[in-house]
């Protein structure tokens, strides 16, 4: 079931790239890249929860991109925020993804109504969890205390030996992304994007950096790899698509 959900997440990634304006048409490149980063670095014992959180995060970003086409999007923005809140319920370190809301507000130029919908949507799952615990007899703030404890408890190591191949894989990914940044500086004419594409690129760049903050939370484990891969795969696919064909092919096979 987790593998099926990862596959669904890869398909959402494939739909996200053209919707963002970073690709001229439907592109299947993010699908294998997401599988590589989500399952090729580390597979967590609680893989089902991680798969659901990753899919919720991907669908949330996909819904947010609708604001690029219509400044009056309400339903998609609301449900995107709900899914961001759900990721925190499934994997507490995902609480840092609340930062996606201010990023979306400034980068996608959202209205006050959309901002209000996002805040209410994000808090709705957390309030619902608190209400359920209160209804079963606990204190209403018990969920908040449990959540804070889940974040502060240090996580034990996931691996007993050094994952050299995983480190090499991450090194290749970082090298390709830095290569794309250098290429954009040297050949800016090759990286020309419409305003919609530039806003989407900025959104994925900052969301990628934001999601990496999870790694500094005491309770975070390598399970976060599959979640961090969601925005990083879009950046990686974009870089591979704009590099010259011979160079991108070599980088892809490596």
Short mmCIF file of N, CA and C in Angstrom, two decimals, residues 76-185:
data_model
loop_
_atom_site.label_atom_id
_atom_site.label_comp_id
_atom_site.label_asym_id
_atom_site.label_seq_id
_atom_site.Cartn_x
_atom_site.Cartn_y
_atom_site.Cartn_z
N UNK A 76 -9.37 25.35 -3.51
CA UNK A 76 -8.08 24.66 -3.60
C UNK A 76 -7.11 25.15 -2.53
N UNK A 77 -7.14 26.45 -2.25
CA UNK A 77 -6.26 27.01 -1.22
C UNK A 77 -6.64 26.47 0.16
N UNK A 78 -7.93 26.37 0.42
CA UNK A 78 -8.42 25.87 1.71
C UNK A 78 -8.03 24.41 1.91
N UNK A 79 -8.28 23.58 0.89
CA UNK A 79 -7.94 22.16 1.02
C UNK A 79 -6.43 21.93 1.05
N UNK A 80 -5.67 22.78 0.36
CA UNK A 80 -4.21 22.68 0.42
C UNK A 80 -3.73 22.89 1.85
N UNK A 81 -4.30 23.89 2.54
CA UNK A 81 -3.91 24.16 3.92
C UNK A 81 -4.33 23.01 4.85
N UNK A 82 -5.50 22.42 4.61
CA UNK A 82 -5.93 21.27 5.41
C UNK A 82 -4.93 20.13 5.29
N UNK A 83 -4.48 19.87 4.08
CA UNK A 83 -3.52 18.78 3.87
C UNK A 83 -2.18 19.08 4.54
N UNK A 84 -1.79 20.34 4.59
CA UNK A 84 -0.56 20.70 5.30
C UNK A 84 -0.70 20.40 6.80
N UNK A 85 -1.90 20.68 7.33
CA UNK A 85 -2.14 20.35 8.72
C UNK A 85 -2.15 18.86 8.97
N UNK A 86 -2.66 18.10 8.01
CA UNK A 86 -2.69 16.64 8.13
C UNK A 86 -1.28 16.07 8.17
N UNK A 87 -0.36 16.65 7.41
CA UNK A 87 1.02 16.14 7.42
C UNK A 87 1.63 16.24 8.82
N UNK A 88 1.28 17.31 9.56
CA UNK A 88 1.80 17.45 10.93
C UNK A 88 1.22 16.39 11.85
N UNK A 89 -0.04 15.98 11.62
CA UNK A 89 -0.64 14.92 12.42
C UNK A 89 0.04 13.58 12.15
N UNK A 90 0.40 13.35 10.88
CA UNK A 90 0.99 12.07 10.50
C UNK A 90 2.46 11.98 10.89
N UNK A 91 3.16 13.10 10.80
CA UNK A 91 4.60 13.12 11.09
C UNK A 91 4.91 14.46 11.73
N UNK A 92 4.99 14.54 13.07
CA UNK A 92 5.11 15.82 13.79
C UNK A 92 6.18 16.78 13.26
N UNK A 93 7.39 16.32 12.84
CA UNK A 93 8.36 17.29 12.32
C UNK A 93 7.84 18.10 11.13
N UNK A 94 6.77 17.61 10.49
CA UNK A 94 6.19 18.37 9.36
C UNK A 94 5.54 19.66 9.82
N UNK A 95 5.57 19.93 11.12
CA UNK A 95 5.00 21.19 11.61
C UNK A 95 5.73 22.38 11.00
N UNK A 96 6.97 22.19 10.58
CA UNK A 96 7.70 23.30 9.96
C UNK A 96 7.07 23.72 8.64
N UNK A 97 6.26 22.85 8.05
CA UNK A 97 5.63 23.17 6.78
C UNK A 97 4.55 24.23 6.92
N UNK A 98 4.25 24.63 8.15
CA UNK A 98 3.33 25.76 8.32
C UNK A 98 3.92 27.00 7.65
N UNK A 99 5.24 27.01 7.49
CA UNK A 99 5.89 28.12 6.80
C UNK A 99 5.52 28.23 5.33
N UNK A 100 4.92 27.18 4.77
CA UNK A 100 4.47 27.24 3.38
C UNK A 100 3.40 28.32 3.22
N UNK A 101 2.63 28.55 4.29
CA UNK A 101 1.54 29.54 4.21
C UNK A 101 2.08 30.94 3.95
N UNK A 102 3.00 31.48 4.77
CA UNK A 102 3.52 32.82 4.43
C UNK A 102 4.29 32.85 3.12
N UNK A 103 4.98 31.76 2.78
CA UNK A 103 5.67 31.72 1.49
C UNK A 103 4.67 31.85 0.34
N UNK A 104 3.58 31.10 0.43
CA UNK A 104 2.56 31.16 -0.62
C UNK A 104 1.92 32.54 -0.68
N UNK A 105 1.72 33.15 0.48
CA UNK A 105 1.08 34.47 0.53
C UNK A 105 1.91 35.49 -0.22
N UNK A 106 3.24 35.49 0.02
CA UNK A 106 4.09 36.51 -0.60
C UNK A 106 4.46 36.17 -2.04
N UNK A 107 4.73 34.92 -2.32
CA UNK A 107 5.18 34.55 -3.66
C UNK A 107 4.01 34.48 -4.64
N UNK A 108 2.88 33.95 -4.20
CA UNK A 108 1.72 33.81 -5.08
C UNK A 108 0.78 35.00 -4.99
N UNK A 109 1.12 36.01 -4.19
CA UNK A 109 0.34 37.24 -4.06
C UNK A 109 -1.13 36.94 -3.75
N UNK A 110 -1.37 36.25 -2.65
CA UNK A 110 -2.72 35.87 -2.27
C UNK A 110 -3.45 37.03 -1.61
N UNK A 111 -4.78 37.00 -1.70
CA UNK A 111 -5.62 38.02 -1.10
C UNK A 111 -5.81 37.73 0.39
N UNK A 112 -6.40 38.69 1.10
CA UNK A 112 -6.65 38.50 2.53
C UNK A 112 -7.60 37.34 2.76
N UNK A 113 -8.58 37.17 1.91
CA UNK A 113 -9.53 36.06 2.06
C UNK A 113 -8.82 34.72 1.92
N UNK A 114 -7.92 34.62 0.96
CA UNK A 114 -7.18 33.38 0.77
C UNK A 114 -6.27 33.09 1.97
N UNK A 115 -5.66 34.14 2.52
CA UNK A 115 -4.81 33.97 3.70
C UNK A 115 -5.64 33.44 4.86
N UNK A 116 -6.81 34.02 5.07
CA UNK A 116 -7.69 33.59 6.16
C UNK A 116 -8.10 32.14 5.97
N UNK A 117 -8.41 31.75 4.74
CA UNK A 117 -8.80 30.37 4.46
C UNK A 117 -7.66 29.41 4.74
N UNK A 118 -6.44 29.82 4.41
CA UNK A 118 -5.29 28.95 4.64
C UNK A 118 -5.04 28.75 6.14
N UNK A 119 -5.15 29.81 6.91
CA UNK A 119 -4.93 29.70 8.35
C UNK A 119 -5.99 28.80 8.99
N UNK A 120 -7.25 29.03 8.62
CA UNK A 120 -8.33 28.20 9.17
C UNK A 120 -8.17 26.75 8.72
N UNK A 121 -7.82 26.55 7.45
CA UNK A 121 -7.64 25.20 6.94
C UNK A 121 -6.52 24.45 7.64
N UNK A 122 -5.41 25.14 7.90
CA UNK A 122 -4.28 24.47 8.55
C UNK A 122 -4.62 24.07 9.99
N UNK A 123 -5.34 24.94 10.69
CA UNK A 123 -5.66 24.68 12.09
C UNK A 123 -6.79 23.65 12.25
N UNK A 124 -7.58 23.45 11.21
CA UNK A 124 -8.75 22.56 11.32
C UNK A 124 -8.38 21.13 11.73
N UNK A 125 -7.41 20.45 11.10
CA UNK A 125 -7.06 19.08 11.54
C UNK A 125 -6.54 19.04 12.97
N UNK A 126 -5.76 20.04 13.37
CA UNK A 126 -5.22 20.07 14.72
C UNK A 126 -6.33 20.29 15.74
N UNK A 127 -7.28 21.17 15.41
CA UNK A 127 -8.42 21.38 16.30
C UNK A 127 -9.28 20.13 16.37
N UNK A 128 -9.47 19.46 15.23
CA UNK A 128 -10.28 18.23 15.21
C UNK A 128 -9.65 17.15 16.09
N UNK A 129 -8.31 17.02 16.03
CA UNK A 129 -7.63 16.03 16.87
C UNK A 129 -7.80 16.37 18.35
N UNK A 130 -7.71 17.66 18.69
CA UNK A 130 -7.90 18.08 20.08
C UNK A 130 -9.32 17.79 20.53
N UNK A 131 -10.28 18.04 19.66
CA UNK A 131 -11.69 17.81 20.01
C UNK A 131 -11.96 16.32 20.24
N UNK A 132 -11.39 15.47 19.40
CA UNK A 132 -11.59 14.02 19.56
C UNK A 132 -11.03 13.55 20.90
N UNK A 133 -9.84 14.05 21.26
CA UNK A 133 -9.25 13.65 22.54
C UNK A 133 -10.08 14.18 23.71
N UNK A 134 -10.62 15.38 23.58
CA UNK A 134 -11.48 15.93 24.63
C UNK A 134 -12.78 15.12 24.74
N UNK A 135 -13.32 14.72 23.59
CA UNK A 135 -14.58 13.97 23.58
C UNK A 135 -14.43 12.61 24.25
N UNK A 136 -13.25 12.02 24.16
CA UNK A 136 -13.01 10.71 24.78
C UNK A 136 -12.60 10.82 26.24
N UNK A 137 -12.56 12.05 26.77
CA UNK A 137 -12.35 12.23 28.20
C UNK A 137 -11.06 12.90 28.60
N UNK A 138 -10.15 13.17 27.67
CA UNK A 138 -8.88 13.84 27.98
C UNK A 138 -9.08 15.34 28.05
N UNK A 139 -8.06 16.00 28.52
CA UNK A 139 -8.07 17.46 28.53
C UNK A 139 -7.97 17.96 27.09
N UNK A 140 -8.60 19.11 26.81
CA UNK A 140 -8.62 19.62 25.43
C UNK A 140 -7.21 19.94 24.94
N UNK A 141 -6.32 20.33 25.85
CA UNK A 141 -4.95 20.68 25.46
C UNK A 141 -4.01 19.49 25.51
N UNK A 142 -4.54 18.30 25.78
CA UNK A 142 -3.69 17.12 25.87
C UNK A 142 -3.00 16.83 24.54
N UNK A 143 -3.72 17.04 23.45
CA UNK A 143 -3.12 16.79 22.13
C UNK A 143 -1.93 17.72 21.91
N UNK A 144 -2.07 18.98 22.28
CA UNK A 144 -0.97 19.93 22.11
C UNK A 144 0.25 19.51 22.92
N UNK A 145 0.01 19.02 24.16
CA UNK A 145 1.12 18.56 24.99
C UNK A 145 1.78 17.32 24.39
N UNK A 146 0.96 16.40 23.91
CA UNK A 146 1.52 15.20 23.26
C UNK A 146 2.32 15.56 22.02
N UNK A 147 1.82 16.53 21.28
CA UNK A 147 2.49 16.96 20.05
C UNK A 147 3.84 17.58 20.37
N UNK A 148 3.87 18.44 21.39
CA UNK A 148 5.14 19.08 21.78
C UNK A 148 6.13 18.04 22.27
N UNK A 149 5.64 17.05 23.00
CA UNK A 149 6.53 15.99 23.49
C UNK A 149 7.08 15.16 22.34
N UNK A 150 6.23 14.89 21.34
CA UNK A 150 6.67 14.11 20.18
C UNK A 150 7.77 14.83 19.41
N UNK A 151 7.76 16.16 19.44
CA UNK A 151 8.78 16.94 18.74
C UNK A 151 10.10 17.00 19.52
N UNK A 152 10.00 16.98 20.83
CA UNK A 152 11.18 17.20 21.66
C UNK A 152 11.94 15.93 22.01
N UNK A 153 11.29 14.77 21.89
CA UNK A 153 11.96 13.51 22.24
C UNK A 153 13.01 13.18 21.17
N UNK A 154 14.28 13.06 21.53
CA UNK A 154 15.32 12.75 20.53
C UNK A 154 15.06 11.41 19.86
N UNK A 155 15.34 11.37 18.57
CA UNK A 155 15.14 10.13 17.81
C UNK A 155 16.43 9.33 17.79
N UNK A 156 16.29 8.04 17.96
CA UNK A 156 17.46 7.16 17.90
C UNK A 156 17.90 7.01 16.44
N UNK A 157 19.13 6.61 16.22
CA UNK A 157 19.66 6.45 14.87
C UNK A 157 18.90 5.42 14.05
N UNK A 158 18.74 5.72 12.77
CA UNK A 158 17.99 4.84 11.87
C UNK A 158 18.86 3.75 11.27
N UNK A 159 20.14 4.03 11.13
CA UNK A 159 21.02 3.08 10.44
C UNK A 159 22.17 2.69 11.35
N UNK A 160 22.61 1.47 11.23
CA UNK A 160 23.72 0.98 12.06
C UNK A 160 25.05 1.11 11.34
N UNK A 161 25.02 1.18 10.02
CA UNK A 161 26.24 1.34 9.23
C UNK A 161 26.11 2.57 8.36
N UNK A 162 27.22 3.11 7.95
CA UNK A 162 27.22 4.32 7.12
C UNK A 162 26.66 3.98 5.73
N UNK A 163 25.58 4.67 5.28
CA UNK A 163 24.99 4.39 3.97
C UNK A 163 25.75 5.11 2.85
N UNK A 164 26.87 4.53 2.46
CA UNK A 164 27.74 5.20 1.49
C UNK A 164 27.03 5.47 0.16
N UNK A 165 26.25 4.51 -0.33
CA UNK A 165 25.56 4.71 -1.60
C UNK A 165 24.52 5.81 -1.50
N UNK A 166 23.81 5.87 -0.37
CA UNK A 166 22.82 6.93 -0.18
C UNK A 166 23.50 8.30 -0.14
N UNK A 167 24.65 8.37 0.54
CA UNK A 167 25.39 9.63 0.59
C UNK A 167 25.86 10.04 -0.81
N UNK A 168 26.31 9.06 -1.58
CA UNK A 168 26.74 9.35 -2.96
C UNK A 168 25.57 9.85 -3.80
N UNK A 169 24.40 9.23 -3.61
CA UNK A 169 23.21 9.65 -4.35
C UNK A 169 22.84 11.10 -4.01
N UNK A 170 22.85 11.43 -2.73
CA UNK A 170 22.53 12.79 -2.31
C UNK A 170 23.58 13.77 -2.84
N UNK A 171 24.84 13.32 -2.88
CA UNK A 171 25.88 14.17 -3.42
C UNK A 171 25.66 14.50 -4.88
N UNK A 172 25.21 13.51 -5.65
CA UNK A 172 24.91 13.74 -7.07
C UNK A 172 23.76 14.72 -7.23
N UNK A 173 22.72 14.55 -6.41
CA UNK A 173 21.55 15.43 -6.49
C UNK A 173 21.95 16.87 -6.18
N UNK A 174 22.71 17.08 -5.11
CA UNK A 174 23.15 18.43 -4.75
C UNK A 174 24.03 19.02 -5.84
N UNK A 175 24.90 18.20 -6.42
CA UNK A 175 25.78 18.68 -7.49
C UNK A 175 24.97 19.14 -8.70
N UNK A 176 23.94 18.37 -9.07
CA UNK A 176 23.11 18.74 -10.21
C UNK A 176 22.38 20.05 -9.95
N UNK A 177 21.86 20.22 -8.73
CA UNK A 177 21.14 21.45 -8.40
C UNK A 177 22.08 22.66 -8.43
N UNK A 178 23.29 22.49 -7.88
CA UNK A 178 24.26 23.59 -7.93
C UNK A 178 24.69 23.87 -9.36
N UNK A 179 24.80 22.81 -10.14
CA UNK A 179 25.14 22.95 -11.56
C UNK A 179 24.08 23.76 -12.28
N UNK A 180 22.82 23.49 -11.98
CA UNK A 180 21.72 24.25 -12.58
C UNK A 180 21.76 25.71 -12.17
N UNK A 181 22.10 25.98 -10.89
CA UNK A 181 22.20 27.37 -10.46
C UNK A 181 23.32 28.10 -11.17
N UNK A 182 24.46 27.43 -11.34
CA UNK A 182 25.58 28.04 -12.05
C UNK A 182 25.25 28.27 -13.52
N UNK A 183 24.52 27.32 -14.11
CA UNK A 183 24.13 27.44 -15.52
C UNK A 183 23.18 28.62 -15.71
N UNK A 184 22.31 28.85 -14.72
CA UNK A 184 21.39 29.97 -14.80
C UNK A 184 22.12 31.30 -14.76
N UNK A 185 23.23 31.34 -14.03
CA UNK A 185 24.01 32.57 -13.95
C UNK A 185 24.81 32.80 -15.23
#
